[in-house]
Coordinates of N, CA, C and O in Angstrom, one line a residue:
M6 N 25.8 25.5 -25.9 CA 24.7 24.6 -25.9 C 24.9 23.5 -26.9 O 24.6 22.3 -26.7
T7 N 25.4 23.9 -28.1 CA 25.6 22.9 -29.2 C 26.7 21.9 -28.7 O 26.6 20.7 -29.0
L8 N 27.7 22.4 -28.0 CA 28.7 21.5 -27.5 C 28.2 20.4 -26.6 O 28.5 19.2 -26.7
L9 N 27.3 20.8 -25.7 CA 26.6 19.9 -24.8 C 25.9 18.8 -25.6 O 26.0 17.7 -25.3
F10 N 25.0 19.2 -26.5 CA 24.3 18.3 -27.3 C 25.2 17.4 -28.1 O 24.9 16.2 -28.3
G11 N 26.3 17.9 -28.6 CA 27.2 17.1 -29.4 C 27.9 16.0 -28.5 O 28.0 14.9 -28.9
L12 N 28.2 16.4 -27.3 CA 28.8 15.4 -26.4 C 27.8 14.3 -26.0 O 28.2 13.2 -25.9
L13 N 26.6 14.7 -25.9 CA 25.6 13.7 -25.5 C 25.2 12.8 -26.6 O 24.6 11.7 -26.4
S14 N 25.5 13.1 -27.8 CA 25.2 12.2 -28.9 C 26.4 11.2 -29.2 O 26.4 10.4 -30.1
H15 N 27.4 11.4 -28.4 CA 28.6 10.6 -28.5 C 28.4 9.2 -28.0 O 27.4 9.0 -27.3
P16 N 29.2 8.2 -28.3 CA 29.0 6.8 -27.8 C 29.0 6.8 -26.3 O 28.6 5.7 -25.7
W17 N 29.3 7.8 -25.6 CA 29.3 7.9 -24.1 C 27.8 7.6 -23.7 O 27.6 7.1 -22.6
V18 N 26.9 8.0 -24.5 CA 25.5 7.8 -24.1 C 25.2 6.3 -23.8 O 24.6 6.0 -22.8
S19 N 25.7 5.4 -24.6 CA 25.4 4.0 -24.3 C 26.1 3.5 -23.1 O 25.6 2.7 -22.3
R20 N 27.3 4.1 -22.8 CA 28.0 3.8 -21.5 C 27.3 4.3 -20.3 O 27.2 3.6 -19.3
I21 N 26.7 5.5 -20.4 CA 26.0 6.1 -19.4 C 24.7 5.2 -19.1 O 24.3 4.9 -18.0
K22 N 24.1 4.8 -20.2 CA 22.8 4.0 -20.1 C 23.2 2.7 -19.4 O 22.4 2.2 -18.5
E23 N 24.3 2.1 -19.8 CA 24.7 0.8 -19.1 C 25.0 1.0 -17.7 O 24.7 0.2 -16.8
S24 N 25.6 2.1 -17.3 CA 25.9 2.5 -16.0 C 24.6 2.6 -15.1 O 24.5 2.1 -14.0
L25 N 23.7 3.3 -15.7 CA 22.4 3.5 -15.0 C 21.7 2.2 -14.8 O 21.1 1.9 -13.8
K26 N 21.7 1.3 -15.8 CA 21.1 0.0 -15.7 C 21.8 -0.8 -14.6 O 21.0 -1.4 -13.8
R27 N 23.1 -0.7 -14.4 CA 23.8 -1.4 -13.3 C 23.3 -0.8 -12.0 O 23.0 -1.6 -11.0
D28 N 23.2 0.5 -11.9 CA 22.8 1.1 -10.7 C 21.4 0.7 -10.3 O 21.1 0.3 -9.1
Y29 N 20.4 0.7 -11.2 CA 19.1 0.3 -11.0 C 19.0 -1.2 -10.6 O 18.3 -1.6 -9.7
Y30 N 19.8 -2.0 -11.3 CA 19.8 -3.5 -11.0 C 20.4 -3.7 -9.6 O 19.9 -4.6 -8.9
N31 N 21.4 -3.0 -9.3 CA 22.0 -3.2 -8.0 C 21.1 -2.9 -6.8 O 21.3 -3.3 -5.7
K32 N 20.1 -2.1 -7.1 CA 19.1 -1.8 -6.0 C 18.4 -3.0 -5.6 O 18.0 -3.2 -4.4
F33 N 18.2 -4.0 -6.5 CA 17.6 -5.3 -6.2 C 18.5 -6.1 -5.3 O 18.0 -7.0 -4.5
E34 N 19.8 -5.8 -5.3 CA 20.8 -6.6 -4.6 C 21.3 -5.8 -3.4 O 22.3 -6.1 -2.8
S35 N 20.6 -4.7 -3.1 CA 21.1 -3.8 -2.0 C 20.7 -4.4 -0.6 O 20.0 -5.4 -0.5
T36 N 21.2 -3.8 0.4 CA 20.9 -4.3 1.8 C 19.4 -4.3 2.1 O 18.7 -3.6 1.5
P37 N 19.0 -5.1 3.0 CA 17.6 -5.2 3.4 C 17.1 -3.8 3.9 O 15.9 -3.5 3.6
L38 N 17.9 -3.0 4.5 CA 17.5 -1.7 4.9 C 17.1 -0.8 3.7 O 16.1 -0.2 3.6
K39 N 18.0 -0.8 2.7 CA 17.7 0.0 1.5 C 16.5 -0.6 0.7 O 15.7 0.2 0.2
Q40 N 16.3 -1.9 0.7 CA 15.1 -2.5 0.1 C 13.9 -2.0 0.9 O 12.9 -1.8 0.3
G41 N 14.0 -2.0 2.2 CA 12.9 -1.6 3.0 C 12.5 -0.2 2.8 O 11.3 0.2 2.8
I42 N 13.5 0.7 2.6 CA 13.2 2.1 2.3 C 12.5 2.3 1.0 O 11.6 3.1 0.9
E43 N 12.9 1.4 0.0 CA 12.2 1.5 -1.3 C 10.7 1.0 -1.1 O 9.8 1.7 -1.6
V44 N 10.5 0.0 -0.3 CA 9.1 -0.4 -0.1 C 8.3 0.6 0.7 O 7.2 1.0 0.3
L45 N 8.9 1.2 1.7 CA 8.3 2.3 2.4 C 8.0 3.5 1.5 O 6.9 4.0 1.6
S46 N 8.8 3.8 0.6 CA 8.6 4.9 -0.3 C 7.4 4.7 -1.2 O 6.6 5.6 -1.5
T47 N 7.2 3.4 -1.6 CA 6.1 3.1 -2.5 C 4.8 3.2 -1.7 O 3.7 3.4 -2.2
L48 N 4.9 3.0 -0.4 CA 3.7 3.1 0.5 C 3.3 4.5 0.8 O 2.2 4.9 0.9
L49 N 4.3 5.3 1.0 CA 4.1 6.7 1.5 C 3.9 7.7 0.4 O 3.2 8.7 0.6
Y50 N 4.4 7.5 -0.8 CA 4.3 8.5 -1.9 C 3.5 7.9 -3.0 O 3.8 6.8 -3.5
Q51 N 2.5 8.7 -3.5 CA 1.6 8.2 -4.5 C 2.3 7.9 -5.8 O 2.0 6.9 -6.5
D52 N 3.2 8.8 -6.2 CA 3.8 8.7 -7.5 C 5.2 8.2 -7.5 O 6.0 8.5 -8.3
H53 N 5.6 7.4 -6.5 CA 6.9 6.9 -6.3 C 7.3 6.0 -7.5 O 6.5 5.0 -7.8
V54 N 8.4 6.2 -8.1 CA 8.9 5.3 -9.2 C 9.9 4.4 -8.6 O 11.0 4.9 -8.1
T55 N 9.7 3.1 -8.7 CA 10.6 2.2 -8.2 C 11.8 2.0 -9.1 O 11.8 2.3 -10.3
S56 N 12.9 1.4 -8.5 CA 14.1 1.1 -9.3 C 13.7 0.1 -10.5 O 14.3 0.2 -11.6
E57 N 12.8 -0.8 -10.2 CA 12.4 -1.7 -11.2 C 11.7 -1.0 -12.4 O 11.9 -1.3 -13.6
Q58 N 10.9 0.0 -12.1 CA 10.2 0.8 -13.1 C 11.2 1.6 -13.9 O 11.1 1.7 -15.1
K59 N 12.2 2.2 -13.2 CA 13.2 2.9 -13.9 C 14.0 2.1 -14.8 O 14.4 2.4 -15.9
L60 N 14.4 0.9 -14.3 CA 15.1 -0.1 -15.2 C 14.4 -0.5 -16.4 O 14.9 -0.5 -17.5
Q61 N 13.1 -0.7 -16.3 CA 12.2 -1.1 -17.4 C 12.1 0.1 -18.4 O 12.3 -0.1 -19.6
A62 N 12.0 1.3 -17.9 CA 11.9 2.5 -18.8 C 13.2 2.6 -19.5 O 13.2 3.0 -20.7
L63 N 14.3 2.4 -18.8 CA 15.6 2.5 -19.5 C 15.8 1.5 -20.5 O 16.4 1.7 -21.6
E64 N 15.4 0.3 -20.3 CA 15.5 -0.8 -21.2 C 14.7 -0.5 -22.5 O 15.1 -0.8 -23.6
D65 N 13.5 0.1 -22.3 CA 12.6 0.5 -23.4 C 13.1 1.7 -24.2 O 12.6 2.0 -25.3
L66 N 14.0 2.5 -23.6 CA 14.5 3.7 -24.3 C 15.4 3.4 -25.4 O 16.3 2.7 -25.3
D67 N 15.1 4.0 -26.6 CA 16.0 3.9 -27.7 C 16.6 5.2 -28.0 O 16.2 6.3 -27.5
F68 N 17.6 5.2 -28.9 CA 18.4 6.4 -29.1 C 17.5 7.5 -29.8 O 17.7 8.7 -29.5
S69 N 16.5 7.2 -30.6 CA 15.7 8.2 -31.2 C 14.9 9.0 -30.2 O 14.7 10.2 -30.3
E70 N 14.4 8.3 -29.2 CA 13.7 9.0 -28.1 C 14.6 9.9 -27.3 O 14.3 11.0 -27.0
Y71 N 15.8 9.4 -27.1 CA 16.8 10.2 -26.4 C 17.1 11.5 -27.2 O 17.2 12.6 -26.7
A72 N 17.4 11.3 -28.5 CA 17.7 12.4 -29.4 C 16.6 13.4 -29.4 O 16.9 14.6 -29.3
S73 N 15.4 13.0 -29.4 CA 14.2 13.9 -29.4 C 14.2 14.6 -28.1 O 14.0 15.9 -28.1
F74 N 14.4 13.9 -27.0 CA 14.4 14.5 -25.7 C 15.4 15.6 -25.5 O 15.2 16.7 -25.0
K75 N 16.6 15.3 -26.0 CA 17.7 16.3 -25.7 C 17.5 17.6 -26.5 O 18.0 18.6 -26.0
Y76 N 16.8 17.6 -27.6 CA 16.6 18.8 -28.3 C 15.4 19.6 -27.7 O 15.3 20.8 -28.1
H77 N 14.7 19.0 -26.9 CA 13.5 19.7 -26.3 C 13.7 19.9 -24.8 O 12.8 20.3 -24.1
L78 N 14.9 19.6 -24.3 CA 15.2 19.6 -22.9 C 14.9 21.0 -22.3 O 14.4 21.2 -21.2
W79 N 15.3 22.1 -23.0 CA 15.2 23.4 -22.5 C 14.0 24.2 -23.2 O 14.0 25.4 -23.2
D80 N 13.0 23.5 -23.6 CA 11.8 24.1 -24.2 C 11.1 25.0 -23.1 O 10.6 26.0 -23.4
R81 N 11.1 24.5 -21.9 CA 10.6 25.2 -20.7 C 11.6 25.1 -19.6 O 12.3 24.1 -19.4
S82 N 11.8 26.2 -19.0 CA 12.8 26.3 -17.9 C 12.3 27.2 -16.8 O 11.5 28.1 -17.0
Y83 N 12.9 26.9 -15.6 CA 12.5 27.7 -14.4 C 13.9 28.2 -13.8 O 14.7 27.4 -13.6
L84 N 14.0 29.5 -13.6 CA 15.2 30.0 -13.0 C 14.9 30.7 -11.7 O 14.0 31.5 -11.7
E85 N 15.5 30.3 -10.7 CA 15.4 31.0 -9.4 C 16.9 31.3 -9.0 O 17.7 30.4 -8.9
A86 N 17.2 32.6 -8.9 CA 18.6 32.9 -8.6 C 18.6 34.1 -7.6 O 17.6 34.8 -7.5
M87 N 19.7 34.2 -7.0 CA 20.0 35.3 -6.1 C 21.3 35.9 -6.5 O 22.4 35.2 -6.5
L88 N 21.3 37.1 -7.0 CA 22.6 37.8 -7.4 C 22.9 38.8 -6.2 O 22.1 39.5 -5.7
F89 N 24.2 38.7 -5.8 CA 24.6 39.6 -4.7 C 26.0 40.1 -5.0 O 26.7 39.6 -5.8
G90 N 26.4 41.0 -4.2 CA 27.7 41.6 -4.3 C 27.6 43.0 -4.8 O 26.5 43.6 -4.8
N91 N 28.6 43.6 -5.2 CA 28.7 45.0 -5.7 C 28.2 45.0 -7.1 O 29.0 45.0 -8.1
M92 N 26.9 45.0 -7.3 CA 26.3 44.9 -8.7 C 25.1 45.8 -8.7 O 24.3 45.9 -7.8
S93 N 25.0 46.5 -9.9 CA 23.8 47.3 -10.1 C 22.6 46.5 -10.5 O 22.7 45.4 -11.0
L94 N 21.4 47.1 -10.5 CA 20.2 46.5 -10.9 C 20.4 46.2 -12.4 O 19.9 45.2 -12.9
K95 N 21.0 47.2 -13.2 CA 21.1 47.0 -14.6 C 22.0 45.8 -14.9 O 21.7 45.0 -15.9
K96 N 23.0 45.5 -14.2 CA 23.9 44.4 -14.4 C 23.1 43.1 -14.1 O 23.2 42.1 -14.9
G97 N 22.3 43.1 -13.1 CA 21.4 41.9 -12.8 C 20.5 41.6 -13.9 O 20.3 40.5 -14.3
E98 N 19.9 42.7 -14.5 CA 19.0 42.5 -15.6 C 19.7 42.0 -16.9 O 19.2 41.2 -17.6
E99 N 21.0 42.4 -17.0 CA 21.8 41.9 -18.2 C 22.0 40.4 -18.0 O 22.0 39.7 -19.0
I100 N 22.3 40.0 -16.8 CA 22.6 38.6 -16.6 C 21.3 37.8 -16.9 O 21.4 36.7 -17.5
Y101 N 20.2 38.3 -16.5 CA 18.9 37.6 -16.7 C 18.6 37.6 -18.2 O 18.2 36.5 -18.8
S102 N 18.9 38.7 -18.9 CA 18.6 38.7 -20.4 C 19.6 37.7 -21.1 O 19.2 37.1 -22.1
D103 N 20.8 37.6 -20.6 CA 21.8 36.6 -21.2 C 21.2 35.2 -21.0 O 21.3 34.4 -21.9
Y104 N 20.7 34.9 -19.8 CA 20.1 33.6 -19.6 C 19.0 33.4 -20.6 O 18.9 32.3 -21.2
L105 N 18.1 34.3 -20.8 CA 17.0 34.2 -21.8 C 17.5 34.0 -23.2 O 17.0 33.2 -24.0
A106 N 18.6 34.7 -23.5 CA 19.1 34.6 -24.9 C 19.8 33.2 -25.1 O 19.7 32.6 -26.2
I107 N 20.4 32.7 -24.1 CA 21.1 31.4 -24.3 C 20.1 30.2 -24.3 O 20.2 29.4 -25.2
F108 N 19.1 30.2 -23.4 CA 18.2 29.1 -23.3 C 17.0 29.2 -24.2 O 16.4 28.2 -24.6
K109 N 16.6 30.4 -24.5 CA 15.4 30.6 -25.4 C 14.3 29.7 -25.1 O 13.8 28.9 -25.9
S110 N 13.9 29.6 -23.8 CA 12.9 28.7 -23.4 C 11.6 29.5 -22.9 O 11.7 30.6 -22.5
N111 N 10.5 28.7 -22.9 CA 9.3 29.2 -22.3 C 9.3 29.1 -20.8 O 10.0 28.2 -20.3
P112 N 8.6 29.8 -20.1 CA 8.6 29.7 -18.6 C 8.0 28.4 -18.2 O 7.0 27.9 -18.7
Y113 N 8.6 27.8 -17.2 CA 8.1 26.6 -16.5 C 7.6 27.1 -15.1 O 8.3 27.2 -14.2
L114 N 6.3 27.5 -15.1 CA 5.7 28.1 -14.0 C 5.6 27.2 -12.8 O 5.5 26.0 -12.9
K115 N 5.7 27.8 -11.6 CA 5.7 27.0 -10.4 C 4.5 26.2 -10.2 O 4.5 25.1 -9.7
E116 N 3.3 26.6 -10.8 CA 2.1 25.8 -10.7 C 2.2 24.5 -11.5 O 1.5 23.6 -11.2
Q117 N 3.1 24.5 -12.4 CA 3.3 23.3 -13.3 C 4.3 22.3 -12.7 O 4.5 21.2 -13.2
H118 N 5.1 22.7 -11.7 CA 6.1 21.9 -11.1 C 5.5 20.6 -10.5 O 4.4 20.6 -10.0
F119 N 6.3 19.5 -10.5 CA 5.8 18.3 -9.9 C 5.7 18.5 -8.4 O 6.6 19.1 -7.8
K120 N 4.6 18.1 -7.9 CA 4.4 18.2 -6.4 C 4.3 16.8 -5.8 O 3.6 15.9 -6.3
L121 N 5.1 16.6 -4.8 CA 5.1 15.3 -4.1 C 3.8 15.1 -3.4 O 3.3 15.9 -2.7
K122 N 3.2 13.9 -3.7 CA 1.9 13.6 -3.1 C 2.0 12.4 -2.1 O 2.5 11.4 -2.5
L123 N 1.6 12.7 -0.9 CA 1.7 11.6 0.1 C 0.5 10.7 0.0 O -0.6 11.2 -0.4
A124 N 0.6 9.5 0.2 CA -0.5 8.5 0.2 C -1.4 8.9 1.4 O -1.0 9.4 2.4
N125 N -2.7 8.6 1.2 CA -3.7 8.8 2.2 C -3.8 7.5 3.0 O -4.5 6.6 2.6
L126 N -3.1 7.5 4.2 CA -3.2 6.3 5.0 C -4.4 6.4 5.9 O -4.6 7.4 6.6
N127 N -5.2 5.4 5.9 CA -6.5 5.4 6.6 C -6.3 5.3 8.1 O -5.7 4.3 8.6
D128 N -6.7 6.3 8.9 CA -6.6 6.3 10.3 C -7.4 5.2 11.0 O -7.0 4.7 12.0
S129 N -8.5 4.9 10.4 CA -9.4 3.9 11.0 C -8.8 2.5 11.0 O -9.3 1.6 11.8
Q130 N -7.8 2.2 10.2 CA -7.3 0.9 10.2 C -6.2 0.7 11.3 O -5.8 -0.5 11.5
G131 N -5.8 1.7 11.9 CA -4.9 1.6 13.0 C -3.5 1.3 12.6 O -3.2 1.4 11.4
P132 N -2.6 0.8 13.5 CA -1.2 0.5 13.1 C -1.2 -0.7 12.1 O -2.0 -1.6 12.1
A133 N -0.2 -0.6 11.3 CA 0.0 -1.7 10.3 C 1.4 -2.3 10.5 O 2.4 -1.5 10.8
Y134 N 1.6 -3.5 10.2 CA 2.8 -4.2 10.4 C 3.1 -4.9 9.1 O 2.3 -5.8 8.7
L135 N 4.1 -4.6 8.4 CA 4.4 -5.2 7.1 C 5.8 -5.9 7.1 O 6.8 -5.4 7.6
V136 N 5.8 -7.2 6.7 CA 7.0 -8.0 6.6 C 7.4 -8.2 5.1 O 6.5 -8.6 4.4
K137 N 8.6 -7.9 4.8 CA 9.1 -8.1 3.4 C 10.3 -9.0 3.6 O 11.3 -8.5 4.2
K138 N 10.3 -10.1 3.0 CA 11.4 -11.0 3.0 C 12.4 -10.6 2.0 O 12.1 -10.2 0.9
S139 N 13.7 -10.7 2.3 CA 14.8 -10.4 1.4 C 15.6 -11.7 1.1 O 15.8 -12.4 2.1
K140 N 16.0 -11.9 -0.1 CA 16.8 -13.0 -0.4 C 18.3 -12.8 0.1 O 19.1 -13.8 0.1
L141 N 18.6 -11.6 0.5 CA 19.9 -11.3 1.0 C 20.0 -11.5 2.5 O 19.0 -11.5 3.2
Q142 N 21.2 -11.8 3.0 CA 21.4 -11.9 4.4 C 21.3 -10.5 5.0 O 21.7 -9.5 4.4
G143 N 20.8 -10.5 6.2 CA 20.7 -9.3 7.0 C 19.2 -9.0 7.3 O 18.3 -9.7 6.8
N144 N 19.0 -8.0 8.2 CA 17.7 -7.7 8.7 C 17.6 -6.2 8.8 O 18.6 -5.5 8.9
A145 N 16.4 -5.7 8.8 CA 16.1 -4.3 8.9 C 14.8 -4.2 9.6 O 13.9 -5.0 9.3
L146 N 14.7 -3.1 10.4 CA 13.4 -2.8 11.0 C 13.2 -1.3 10.7 O 14.1 -0.5 11.1
I147 N 12.1 -0.9 10.1 CA 11.8 0.5 9.9 C 10.5 0.8 10.6 O 9.5 0.2 10.4
L148 N 10.5 1.8 11.4 CA 9.3 2.2 12.2 C 9.0 3.6 11.6 O 9.8 4.5 11.6
V149 N 7.7 3.7 11.2 CA 7.2 5.0 10.7 C 6.0 5.3 11.5 O 5.1 4.5 11.7
A150 N 6.0 6.5 12.1 CA 4.9 6.9 12.9 C 4.6 8.4 12.7 O 5.4 9.2 12.7
D151 N 3.3 8.6 12.4 CA 2.8 10.0 12.2 C 2.2 10.4 13.5 O 1.1 10.0 13.8
C152 N 2.9 11.1 14.3 CA 2.4 11.4 15.7 C 1.8 12.8 15.7 O 1.4 13.3 16.8
G153 N 1.7 13.5 14.6 CA 1.1 14.8 14.6 C 2.0 15.8 15.3 O 3.2 15.6 15.4
D154 N 1.4 16.8 15.9 CA 2.1 17.8 16.6 C 2.7 17.2 17.9 O 2.2 16.3 18.5
F155 N 3.9 17.7 18.3 CA 4.6 17.1 19.4 C 3.9 17.3 20.7 O 3.4 18.4 21.0
S156 N 3.9 16.3 21.5 CA 3.5 16.4 22.9 C 4.2 15.3 23.6 O 4.6 14.3 23.0
F157 N 4.4 15.4 24.9 CA 5.1 14.4 25.7 C 4.3 13.1 25.8 O 4.9 12.0 25.8
K158 N 3.0 13.2 25.8 CA 2.1 12.1 25.8 C 2.3 11.2 24.5 O 2.5 10.0 24.6
K159 N 2.4 11.9 23.4 CA 2.6 11.2 22.1 C 4.0 10.6 22.0 O 4.2 9.5 21.5
R160 N 5.0 11.3 22.6 CA 6.3 10.8 22.6 C 6.4 9.5 23.4 O 7.1 8.6 23.1
A161 N 5.7 9.5 24.6 CA 5.7 8.3 25.4 C 5.0 7.1 24.7 O 5.5 6.0 24.7
A162 N 3.9 7.4 24.0 CA 3.2 6.4 23.2 C 4.2 5.8 22.1 O 4.2 4.6 21.8
H163 N 4.9 6.7 21.5 CA 5.9 6.3 20.5 C 6.9 5.4 21.0 O 7.3 4.4 20.4
E164 N 7.5 5.7 22.2 CA 8.5 4.9 22.9 C 7.9 3.5 23.2 O 8.6 2.5 23.0
I165 N 6.7 3.4 23.6 CA 6.0 2.1 23.9 C 5.9 1.3 22.6 O 6.2 0.1 22.6
L166 N 5.6 2.0 21.5 CA 5.5 1.3 20.2 C 6.8 0.7 19.8 O 7.0 -0.4 19.3
V167 N 7.9 1.5 20.0 CA 9.2 1.1 19.6 C 9.6 -0.2 20.4 O 10.1 -1.2 19.9
K168 N 9.3 -0.2 21.7 CA 9.6 -1.3 22.6 C 8.8 -2.5 22.1 O 9.3 -3.7 22.2
A169 N 7.6 -2.3 21.8 CA 6.7 -3.4 21.3 C 7.2 -4.1 20.1 O 7.1 -5.3 19.9
L170 N 7.9 -3.3 19.2 CA 8.4 -3.9 17.9 C 9.7 -4.5 18.1 O 10.1 -5.4 17.3
E171 N 10.5 -4.2 19.2 CA 11.8 -4.8 19.4 C 11.7 -6.3 19.6 O 12.4 -7.1 19.0
E172 N 10.7 -6.7 20.4 CA 10.6 -8.2 20.7 C 10.3 -9.0 19.5 O 11.1 -10.0 19.3
P173 N 9.4 -8.7 18.6 CA 9.2 -9.6 17.4 C 10.4 -9.6 16.5 O 10.8 -10.6 15.9
F174 N 11.1 -8.4 16.4 CA 12.3 -8.3 15.6 C 13.4 -9.2 16.1 O 14.0 -10.0 15.4
F175 N 13.7 -9.1 17.4 CA 14.8 -9.9 17.9 C 14.4 -11.3 18.1 O 15.3 -12.2 18.0
S176 N 13.2 -11.6 18.3 CA 12.7 -13.0 18.3 C 12.9 -13.7 17.0 O 13.4 -14.8 16.9
E177 N 12.7 -12.9 15.9 CA 12.9 -13.5 14.5 C 14.4 -13.7 14.4 O 14.8 -14.8 13.8
L178 N 15.3 -12.9 14.9 CA 16.7 -13.1 14.7 C 17.1 -14.3 15.5 O 17.9 -15.1 15.1
R179 N 16.6 -14.4 16.8 CA 17.1 -15.5 17.7 C 16.6 -16.9 17.2 O 17.4 -17.8 17.1
T180 N 15.3 -17.0 16.9 CA 14.7 -18.3 16.6 C 14.8 -18.8 15.2 O 15.2 -19.9 14.9
R181 N 14.4 -18.0 14.3 CA 14.2 -18.4 12.9 C 15.5 -18.3 12.1 O 15.8 -19.1 11.3
Q182 N 16.3 -17.2 12.4 CA 17.5 -17.0 11.6 C 18.8 -17.4 12.3 O 19.8 -17.4 11.7
Q183 N 18.7 -17.8 13.6 CA 19.8 -18.2 14.4 C 21.0 -17.3 14.2 O 22.1 -17.7 13.9
T184 N 20.7 -16.0 14.4 CA 21.7 -15.0 14.2 C 22.3 -14.6 15.6 O 21.5 -14.3 16.5
A185 N 23.5 -14.4 15.7 CA 24.1 -13.9 16.9 C 24.2 -12.4 16.8 O 24.5 -11.8 15.8
Y186 N 23.8 -11.7 17.9 CA 23.9 -10.3 17.9 C 24.4 -9.8 19.2 O 24.5 -10.4 20.2

């Protein structure tokens, strides 16, 4: 464990931080499809953290905060494991006690785990159509439909919606962007 913490206090930390900054910044320059997925995620998930927010948090992070974090990383932990093979119950208990001795952490109970929260999209508003312009070349169309439980009637309605969206998408390509496809 000390070896791990020693490595993380090495100058590699600044290189890793710079690498992460590049990754987050490159999200702004990614394809329109990837940008659309990011926008969709902010609409569908209540606590979605955007690449822009991650980049800002990384910019604001200083080494003292990192140093404090790394020493408290294992204050709480959750272990879910499956031991199998030719092993006795006593050997399994030894492995678990070794884990407890190495990490010396308090339990991170399942009730405390982060739970993904979906946004509450209002049914009374009906379908929504969102356009996001990208400064990059290219186009993307993302269709999201909550059809509930499967039925052939719902599947047919879904197919009609897909066809209805094709025309404005390709019309945009043909007329405004003069794109050959």
